[in-house]
JSON list of C-alpha atoms in Angstrom, two decimals:
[
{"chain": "A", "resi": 1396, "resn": "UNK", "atom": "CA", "xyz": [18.28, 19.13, -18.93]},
{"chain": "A", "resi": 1397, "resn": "UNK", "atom": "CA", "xyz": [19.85, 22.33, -17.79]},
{"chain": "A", "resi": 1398, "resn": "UNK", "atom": "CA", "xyz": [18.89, 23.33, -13.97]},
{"chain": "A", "resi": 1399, "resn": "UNK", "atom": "CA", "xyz": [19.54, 25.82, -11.96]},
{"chain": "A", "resi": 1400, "resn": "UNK", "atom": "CA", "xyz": [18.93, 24.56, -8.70]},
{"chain": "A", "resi": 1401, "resn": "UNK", "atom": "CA", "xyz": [18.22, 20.72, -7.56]},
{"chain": "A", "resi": 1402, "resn": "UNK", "atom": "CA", "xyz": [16.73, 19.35, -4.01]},
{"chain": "A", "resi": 1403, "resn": "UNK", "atom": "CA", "xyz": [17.92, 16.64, -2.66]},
{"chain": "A", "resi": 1404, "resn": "UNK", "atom": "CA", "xyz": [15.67, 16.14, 0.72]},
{"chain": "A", "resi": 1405, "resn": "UNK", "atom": "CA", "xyz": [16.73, 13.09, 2.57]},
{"chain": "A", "resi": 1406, "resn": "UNK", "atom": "CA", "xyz": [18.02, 12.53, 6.08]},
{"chain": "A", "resi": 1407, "resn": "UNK", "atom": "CA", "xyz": [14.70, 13.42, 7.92]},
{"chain": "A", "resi": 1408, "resn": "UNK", "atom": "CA", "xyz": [14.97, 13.68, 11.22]},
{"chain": "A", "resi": 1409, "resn": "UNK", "atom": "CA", "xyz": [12.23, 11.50, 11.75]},
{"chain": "A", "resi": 1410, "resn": "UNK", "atom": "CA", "xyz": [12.58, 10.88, 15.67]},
{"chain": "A", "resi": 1411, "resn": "UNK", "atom": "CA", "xyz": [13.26, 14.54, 16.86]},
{"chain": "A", "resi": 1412, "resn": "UNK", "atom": "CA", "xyz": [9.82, 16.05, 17.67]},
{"chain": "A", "resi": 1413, "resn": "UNK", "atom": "CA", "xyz": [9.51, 19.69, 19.04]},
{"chain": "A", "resi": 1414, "resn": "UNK", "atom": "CA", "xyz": [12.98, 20.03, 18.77]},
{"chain": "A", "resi": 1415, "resn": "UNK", "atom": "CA", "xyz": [12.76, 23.76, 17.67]},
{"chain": "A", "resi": 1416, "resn": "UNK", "atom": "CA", "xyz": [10.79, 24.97, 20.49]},
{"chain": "A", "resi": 1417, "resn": "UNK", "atom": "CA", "xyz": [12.91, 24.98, 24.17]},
{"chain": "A", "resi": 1418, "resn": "UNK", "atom": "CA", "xyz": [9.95, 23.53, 26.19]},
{"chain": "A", "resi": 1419, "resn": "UNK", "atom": "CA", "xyz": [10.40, 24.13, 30.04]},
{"chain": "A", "resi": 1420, "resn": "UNK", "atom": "CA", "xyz": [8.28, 21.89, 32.54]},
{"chain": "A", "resi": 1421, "resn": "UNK", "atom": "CA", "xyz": [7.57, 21.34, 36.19]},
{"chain": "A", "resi": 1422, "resn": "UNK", "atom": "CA", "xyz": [10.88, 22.53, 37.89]},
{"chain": "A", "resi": 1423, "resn": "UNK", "atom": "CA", "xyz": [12.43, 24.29, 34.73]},
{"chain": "A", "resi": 1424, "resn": "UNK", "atom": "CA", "xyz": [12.93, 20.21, 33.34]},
{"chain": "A", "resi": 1425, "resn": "UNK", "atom": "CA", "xyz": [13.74, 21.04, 29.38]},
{"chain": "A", "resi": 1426, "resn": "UNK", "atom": "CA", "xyz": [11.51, 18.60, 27.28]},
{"chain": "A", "resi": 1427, "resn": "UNK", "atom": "CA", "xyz": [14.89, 17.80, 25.53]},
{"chain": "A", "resi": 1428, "resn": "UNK", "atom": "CA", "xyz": [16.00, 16.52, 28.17]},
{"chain": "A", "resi": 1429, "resn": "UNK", "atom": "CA", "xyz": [12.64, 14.71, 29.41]},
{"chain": "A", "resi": 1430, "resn": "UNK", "atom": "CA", "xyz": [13.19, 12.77, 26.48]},
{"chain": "A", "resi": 1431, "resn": "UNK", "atom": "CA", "xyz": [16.64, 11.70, 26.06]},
{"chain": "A", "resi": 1432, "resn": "UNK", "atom": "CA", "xyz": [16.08, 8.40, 25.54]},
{"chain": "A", "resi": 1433, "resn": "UNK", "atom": "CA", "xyz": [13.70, 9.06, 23.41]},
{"chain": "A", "resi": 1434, "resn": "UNK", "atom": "CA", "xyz": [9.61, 11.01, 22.87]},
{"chain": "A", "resi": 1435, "resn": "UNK", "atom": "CA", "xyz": [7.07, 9.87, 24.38]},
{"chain": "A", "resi": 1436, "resn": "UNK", "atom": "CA", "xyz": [3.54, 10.82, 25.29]},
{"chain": "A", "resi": 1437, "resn": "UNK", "atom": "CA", "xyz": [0.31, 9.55, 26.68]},
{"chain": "A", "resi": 1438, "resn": "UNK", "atom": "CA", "xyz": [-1.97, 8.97, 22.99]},
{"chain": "A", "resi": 1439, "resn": "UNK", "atom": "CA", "xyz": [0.86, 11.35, 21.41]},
{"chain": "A", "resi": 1440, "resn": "UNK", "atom": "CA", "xyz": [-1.08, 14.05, 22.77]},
{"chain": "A", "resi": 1441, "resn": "UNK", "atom": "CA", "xyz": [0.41, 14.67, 26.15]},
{"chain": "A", "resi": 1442, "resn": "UNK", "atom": "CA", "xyz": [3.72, 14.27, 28.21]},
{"chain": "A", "resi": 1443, "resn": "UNK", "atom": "CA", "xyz": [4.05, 13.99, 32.07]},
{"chain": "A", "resi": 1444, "resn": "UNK", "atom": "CA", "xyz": [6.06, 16.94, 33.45]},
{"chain": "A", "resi": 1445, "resn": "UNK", "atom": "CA", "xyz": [4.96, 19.66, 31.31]},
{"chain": "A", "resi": 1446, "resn": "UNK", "atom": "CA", "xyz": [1.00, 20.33, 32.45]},
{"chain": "A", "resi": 1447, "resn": "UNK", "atom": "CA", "xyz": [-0.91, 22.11, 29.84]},
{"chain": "A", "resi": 1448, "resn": "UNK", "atom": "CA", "xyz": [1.06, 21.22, 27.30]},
{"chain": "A", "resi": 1449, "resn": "UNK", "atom": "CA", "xyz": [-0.54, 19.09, 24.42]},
{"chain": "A", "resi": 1450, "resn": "UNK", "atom": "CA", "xyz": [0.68, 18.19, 21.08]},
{"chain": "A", "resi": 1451, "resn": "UNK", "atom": "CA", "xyz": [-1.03, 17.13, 17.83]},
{"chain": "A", "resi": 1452, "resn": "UNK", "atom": "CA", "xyz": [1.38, 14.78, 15.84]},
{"chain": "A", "resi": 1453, "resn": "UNK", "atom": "CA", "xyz": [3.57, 13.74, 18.72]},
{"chain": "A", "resi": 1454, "resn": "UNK", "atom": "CA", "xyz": [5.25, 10.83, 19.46]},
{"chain": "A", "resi": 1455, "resn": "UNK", "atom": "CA", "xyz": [3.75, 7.32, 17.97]},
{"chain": "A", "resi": 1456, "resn": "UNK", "atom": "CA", "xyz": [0.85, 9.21, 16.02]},
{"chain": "A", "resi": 1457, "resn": "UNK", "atom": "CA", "xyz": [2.08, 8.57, 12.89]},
{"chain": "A", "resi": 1458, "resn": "UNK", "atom": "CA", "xyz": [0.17, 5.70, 10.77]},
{"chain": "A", "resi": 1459, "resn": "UNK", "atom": "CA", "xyz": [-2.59, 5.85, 7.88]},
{"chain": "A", "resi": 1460, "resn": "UNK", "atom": "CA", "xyz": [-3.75, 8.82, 7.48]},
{"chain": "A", "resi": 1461, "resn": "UNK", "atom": "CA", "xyz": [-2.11, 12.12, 9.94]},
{"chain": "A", "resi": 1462, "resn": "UNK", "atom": "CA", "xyz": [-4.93, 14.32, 8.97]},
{"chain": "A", "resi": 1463, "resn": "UNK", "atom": "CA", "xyz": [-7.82, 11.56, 10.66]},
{"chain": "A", "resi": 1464, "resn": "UNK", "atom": "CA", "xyz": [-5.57, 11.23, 13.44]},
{"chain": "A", "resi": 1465, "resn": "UNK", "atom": "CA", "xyz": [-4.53, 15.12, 14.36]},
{"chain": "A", "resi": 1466, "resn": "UNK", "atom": "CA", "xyz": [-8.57, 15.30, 13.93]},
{"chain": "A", "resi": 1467, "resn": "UNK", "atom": "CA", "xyz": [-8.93, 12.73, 16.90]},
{"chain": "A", "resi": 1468, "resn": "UNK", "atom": "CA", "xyz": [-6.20, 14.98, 18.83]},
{"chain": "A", "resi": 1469, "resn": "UNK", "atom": "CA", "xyz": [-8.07, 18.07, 18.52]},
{"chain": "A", "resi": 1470, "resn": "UNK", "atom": "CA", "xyz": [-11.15, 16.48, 19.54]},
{"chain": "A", "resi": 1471, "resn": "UNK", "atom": "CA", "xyz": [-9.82, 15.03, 22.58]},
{"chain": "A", "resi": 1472, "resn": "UNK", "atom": "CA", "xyz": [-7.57, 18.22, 23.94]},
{"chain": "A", "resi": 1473, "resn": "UNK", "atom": "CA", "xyz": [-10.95, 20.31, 22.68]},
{"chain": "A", "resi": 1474, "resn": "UNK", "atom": "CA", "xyz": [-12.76, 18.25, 25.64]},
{"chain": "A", "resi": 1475, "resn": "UNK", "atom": "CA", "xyz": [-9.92, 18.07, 28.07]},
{"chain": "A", "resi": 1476, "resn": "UNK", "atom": "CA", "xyz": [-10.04, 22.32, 28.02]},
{"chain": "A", "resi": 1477, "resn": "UNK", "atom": "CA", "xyz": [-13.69, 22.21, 28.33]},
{"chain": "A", "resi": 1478, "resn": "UNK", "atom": "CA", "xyz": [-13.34, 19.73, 31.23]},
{"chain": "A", "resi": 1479, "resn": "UNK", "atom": "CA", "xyz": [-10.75, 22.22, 32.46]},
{"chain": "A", "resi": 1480, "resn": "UNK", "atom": "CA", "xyz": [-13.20, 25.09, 32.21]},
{"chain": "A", "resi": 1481, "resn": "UNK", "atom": "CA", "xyz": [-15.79, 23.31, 33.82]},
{"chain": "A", "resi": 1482, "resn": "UNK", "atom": "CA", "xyz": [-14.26, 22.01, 36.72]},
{"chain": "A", "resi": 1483, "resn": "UNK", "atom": "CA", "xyz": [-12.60, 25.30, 37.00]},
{"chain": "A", "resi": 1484, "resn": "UNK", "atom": "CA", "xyz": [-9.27, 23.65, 36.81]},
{"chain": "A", "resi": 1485, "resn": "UNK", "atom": "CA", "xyz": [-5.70, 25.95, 35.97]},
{"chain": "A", "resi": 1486, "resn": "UNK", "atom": "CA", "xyz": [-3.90, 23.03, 34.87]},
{"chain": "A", "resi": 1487, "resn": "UNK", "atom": "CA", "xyz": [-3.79, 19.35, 33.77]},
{"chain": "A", "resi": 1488, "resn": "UNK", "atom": "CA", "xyz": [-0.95, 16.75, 33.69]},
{"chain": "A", "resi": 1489, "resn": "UNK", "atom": "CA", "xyz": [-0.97, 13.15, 32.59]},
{"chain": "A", "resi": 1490, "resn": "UNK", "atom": "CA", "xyz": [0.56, 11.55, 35.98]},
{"chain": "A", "resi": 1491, "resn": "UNK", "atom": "CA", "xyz": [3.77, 9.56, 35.15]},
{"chain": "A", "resi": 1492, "resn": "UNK", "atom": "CA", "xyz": [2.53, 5.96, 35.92]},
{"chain": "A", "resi": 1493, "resn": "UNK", "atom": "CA", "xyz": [-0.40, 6.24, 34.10]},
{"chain": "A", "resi": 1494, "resn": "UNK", "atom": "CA", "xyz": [1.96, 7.98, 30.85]},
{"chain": "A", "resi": 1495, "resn": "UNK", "atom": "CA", "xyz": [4.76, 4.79, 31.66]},
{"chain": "A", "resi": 1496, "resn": "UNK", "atom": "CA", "xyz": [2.23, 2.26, 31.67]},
{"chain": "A", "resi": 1497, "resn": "UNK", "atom": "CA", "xyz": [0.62, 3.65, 28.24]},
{"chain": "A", "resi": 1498, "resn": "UNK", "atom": "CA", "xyz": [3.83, 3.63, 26.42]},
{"chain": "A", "resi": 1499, "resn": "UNK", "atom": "CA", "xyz": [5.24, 0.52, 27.93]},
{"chain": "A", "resi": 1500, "resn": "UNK", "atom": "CA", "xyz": [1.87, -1.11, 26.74]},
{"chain": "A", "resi": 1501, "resn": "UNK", "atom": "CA", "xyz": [2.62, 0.54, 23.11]},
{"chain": "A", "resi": 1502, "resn": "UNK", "atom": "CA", "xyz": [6.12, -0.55, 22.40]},
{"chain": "A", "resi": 1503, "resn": "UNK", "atom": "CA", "xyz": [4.73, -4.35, 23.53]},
{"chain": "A", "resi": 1504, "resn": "UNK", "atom": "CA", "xyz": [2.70, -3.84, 20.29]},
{"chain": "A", "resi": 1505, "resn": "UNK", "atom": "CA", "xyz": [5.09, -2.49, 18.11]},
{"chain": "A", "resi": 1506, "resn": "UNK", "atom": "CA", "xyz": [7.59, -5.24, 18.92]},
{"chain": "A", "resi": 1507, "resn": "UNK", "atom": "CA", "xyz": [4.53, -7.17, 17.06]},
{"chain": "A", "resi": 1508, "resn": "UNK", "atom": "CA", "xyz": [4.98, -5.48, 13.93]},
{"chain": "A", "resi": 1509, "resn": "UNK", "atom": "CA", "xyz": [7.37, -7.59, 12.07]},
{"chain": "A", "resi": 1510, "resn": "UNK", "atom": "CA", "xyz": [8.61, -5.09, 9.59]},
{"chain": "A", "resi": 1511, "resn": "UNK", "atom": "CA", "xyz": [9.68, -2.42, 11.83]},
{"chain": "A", "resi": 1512, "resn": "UNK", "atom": "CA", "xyz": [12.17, -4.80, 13.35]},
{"chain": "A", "resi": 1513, "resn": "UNK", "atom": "CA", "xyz": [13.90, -5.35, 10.04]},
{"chain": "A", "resi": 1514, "resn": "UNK", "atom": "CA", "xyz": [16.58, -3.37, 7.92]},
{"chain": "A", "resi": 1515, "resn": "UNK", "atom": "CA", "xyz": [14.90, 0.10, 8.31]},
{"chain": "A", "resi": 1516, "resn": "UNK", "atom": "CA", "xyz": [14.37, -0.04, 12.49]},
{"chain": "A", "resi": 1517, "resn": "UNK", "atom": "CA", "xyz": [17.05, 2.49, 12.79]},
{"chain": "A", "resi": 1518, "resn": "UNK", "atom": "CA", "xyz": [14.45, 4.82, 10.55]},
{"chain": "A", "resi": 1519, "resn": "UNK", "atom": "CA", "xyz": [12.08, 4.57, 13.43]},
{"chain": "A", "resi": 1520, "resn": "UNK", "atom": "CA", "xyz": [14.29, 3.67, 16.33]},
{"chain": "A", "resi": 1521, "resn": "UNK", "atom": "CA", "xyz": [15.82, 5.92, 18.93]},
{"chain": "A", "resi": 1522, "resn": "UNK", "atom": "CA", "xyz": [19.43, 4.83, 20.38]},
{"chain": "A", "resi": 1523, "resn": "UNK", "atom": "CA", "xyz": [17.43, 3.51, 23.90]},
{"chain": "A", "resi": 1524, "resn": "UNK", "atom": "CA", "xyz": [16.03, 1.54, 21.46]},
{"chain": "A", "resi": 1525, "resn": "UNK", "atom": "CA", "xyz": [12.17, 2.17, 21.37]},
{"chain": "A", "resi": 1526, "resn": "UNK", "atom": "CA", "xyz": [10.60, 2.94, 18.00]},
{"chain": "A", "resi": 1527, "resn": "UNK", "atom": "CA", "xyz": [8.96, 6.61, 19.22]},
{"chain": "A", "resi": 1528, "resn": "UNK", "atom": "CA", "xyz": [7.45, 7.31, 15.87]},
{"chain": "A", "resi": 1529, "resn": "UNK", "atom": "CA", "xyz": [4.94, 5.11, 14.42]},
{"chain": "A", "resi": 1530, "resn": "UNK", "atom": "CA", "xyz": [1.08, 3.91, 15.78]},
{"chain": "A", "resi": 1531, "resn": "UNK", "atom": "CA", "xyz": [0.74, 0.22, 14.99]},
{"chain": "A", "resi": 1532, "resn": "UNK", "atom": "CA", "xyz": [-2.91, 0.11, 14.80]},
{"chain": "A", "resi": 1533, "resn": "UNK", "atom": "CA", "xyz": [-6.18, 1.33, 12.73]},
{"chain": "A", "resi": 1534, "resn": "UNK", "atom": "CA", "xyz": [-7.31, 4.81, 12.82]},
{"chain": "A", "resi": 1535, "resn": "UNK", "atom": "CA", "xyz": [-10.46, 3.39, 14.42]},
{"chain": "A", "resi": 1536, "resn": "UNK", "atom": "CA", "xyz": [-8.62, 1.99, 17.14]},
{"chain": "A", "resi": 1537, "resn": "UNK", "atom": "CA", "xyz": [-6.93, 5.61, 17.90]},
{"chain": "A", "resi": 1538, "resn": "UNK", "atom": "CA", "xyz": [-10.29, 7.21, 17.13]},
{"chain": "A", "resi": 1539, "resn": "UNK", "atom": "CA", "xyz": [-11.67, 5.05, 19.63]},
{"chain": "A", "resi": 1540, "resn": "UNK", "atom": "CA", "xyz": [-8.91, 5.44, 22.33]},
{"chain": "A", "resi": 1541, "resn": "UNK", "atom": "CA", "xyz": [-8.74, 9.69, 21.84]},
{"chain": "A", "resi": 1542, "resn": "UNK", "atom": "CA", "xyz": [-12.81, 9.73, 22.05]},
{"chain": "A", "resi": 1543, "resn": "UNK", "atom": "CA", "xyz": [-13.02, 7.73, 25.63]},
{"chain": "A", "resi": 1544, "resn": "UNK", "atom": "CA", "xyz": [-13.63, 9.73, 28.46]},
{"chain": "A", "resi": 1545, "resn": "UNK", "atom": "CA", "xyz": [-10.79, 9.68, 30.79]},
{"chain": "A", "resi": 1546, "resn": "UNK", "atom": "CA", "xyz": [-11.28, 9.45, 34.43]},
{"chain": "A", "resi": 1547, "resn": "UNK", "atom": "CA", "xyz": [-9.71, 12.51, 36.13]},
{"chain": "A", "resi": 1548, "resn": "UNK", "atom": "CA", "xyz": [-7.24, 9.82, 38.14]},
{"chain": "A", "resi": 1549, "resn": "UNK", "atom": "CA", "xyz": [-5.27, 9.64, 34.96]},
{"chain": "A", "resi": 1550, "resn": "UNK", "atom": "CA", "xyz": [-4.24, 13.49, 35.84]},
{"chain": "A", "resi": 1551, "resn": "UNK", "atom": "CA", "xyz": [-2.58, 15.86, 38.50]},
{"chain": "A", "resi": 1552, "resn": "UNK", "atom": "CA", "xyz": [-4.61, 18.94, 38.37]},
{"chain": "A", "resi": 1553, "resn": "UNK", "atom": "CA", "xyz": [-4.44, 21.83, 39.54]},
{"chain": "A", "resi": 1554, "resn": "UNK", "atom": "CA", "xyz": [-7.49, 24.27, 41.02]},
{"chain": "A", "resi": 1555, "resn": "UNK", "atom": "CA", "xyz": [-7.66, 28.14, 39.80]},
{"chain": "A", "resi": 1556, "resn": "UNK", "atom": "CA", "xyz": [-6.87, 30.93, 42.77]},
{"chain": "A", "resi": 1557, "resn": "UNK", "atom": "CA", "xyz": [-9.62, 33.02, 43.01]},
{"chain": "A", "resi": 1558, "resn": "UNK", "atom": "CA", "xyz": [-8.05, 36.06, 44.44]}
]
């Protein structure tokens, strides 16, 4: 057939997230450079550094279906700003241990899943090594880990000035 004009979309960038977007943090730290080896975020939602800033499809959310699980990410950063408002609070930020612990807990488990070590890991895989993009369990598993409550420990806050 005669064309005028064909696609050919490959080569997604598949482990570049917010990439468009020059993200500055806690003492001007780029989120490029936060993540140099590589995304990651506490529940794909949140990264240590960067208070108030939360994501919906972010690192390691990506599994069955996005839609159910940007839902659960809504839901949860829905009742972190209404926490915020109650407790009168002018910022929130997942504290770095708590963020490390989450995602060294998470790559434990996707060392587990046997076909994302295979021929396609580089797909997935960022240079350090980690795979940063996919979730390795059920949607009910993430529903029920976004739909928790989380104690306030898990966060460096920071109280409104009333002036």
């Amino acid at each position: 057939r005669e064309v005028d004009t064909i696609i050919y979309a490959t080569g997604y960038e598949t482990t570049e997230f917010a990439s468009v977007i020059d993200f500055a943090g806690r003492d001007g730290v780029r989120l490029r450079d936060a993540w140099a080896d590589g995304a990651q975020a506490y529940m794909g939602i949140t990264t240590s550094g960067f208070p108030n800033l939360f994501m919906l499809y972010g690192p390691n959310t990506n599994a069955g279906s996005i839609m159910y699980m940007i839902e659960c990410q809504v839901d949860y950063i829905v009742r972190t700003l209404q926490h915020m408002q109650e407790q009168d609070l002018a910022w929130i930020d997942v504290r770095p241990d708590v963020m490390a612990t989450y995602n060294d807990t998470l790559q434990s488990e996707i060392d587990e899943v046997e076909v994302w070590q295979g021929g396609c890991s580089t797909y997935y895989r960022v240079p350090s090594g980690r795979i940063i993009t996919q979730w390795p369990h059920s949607m009910a598993r993430y529903r029920d880990l976004t739909n928790k409550p989380h104690p306030l420990d898990d966060y460096e806050t920071g109280a409104r000035s009333h002036r």
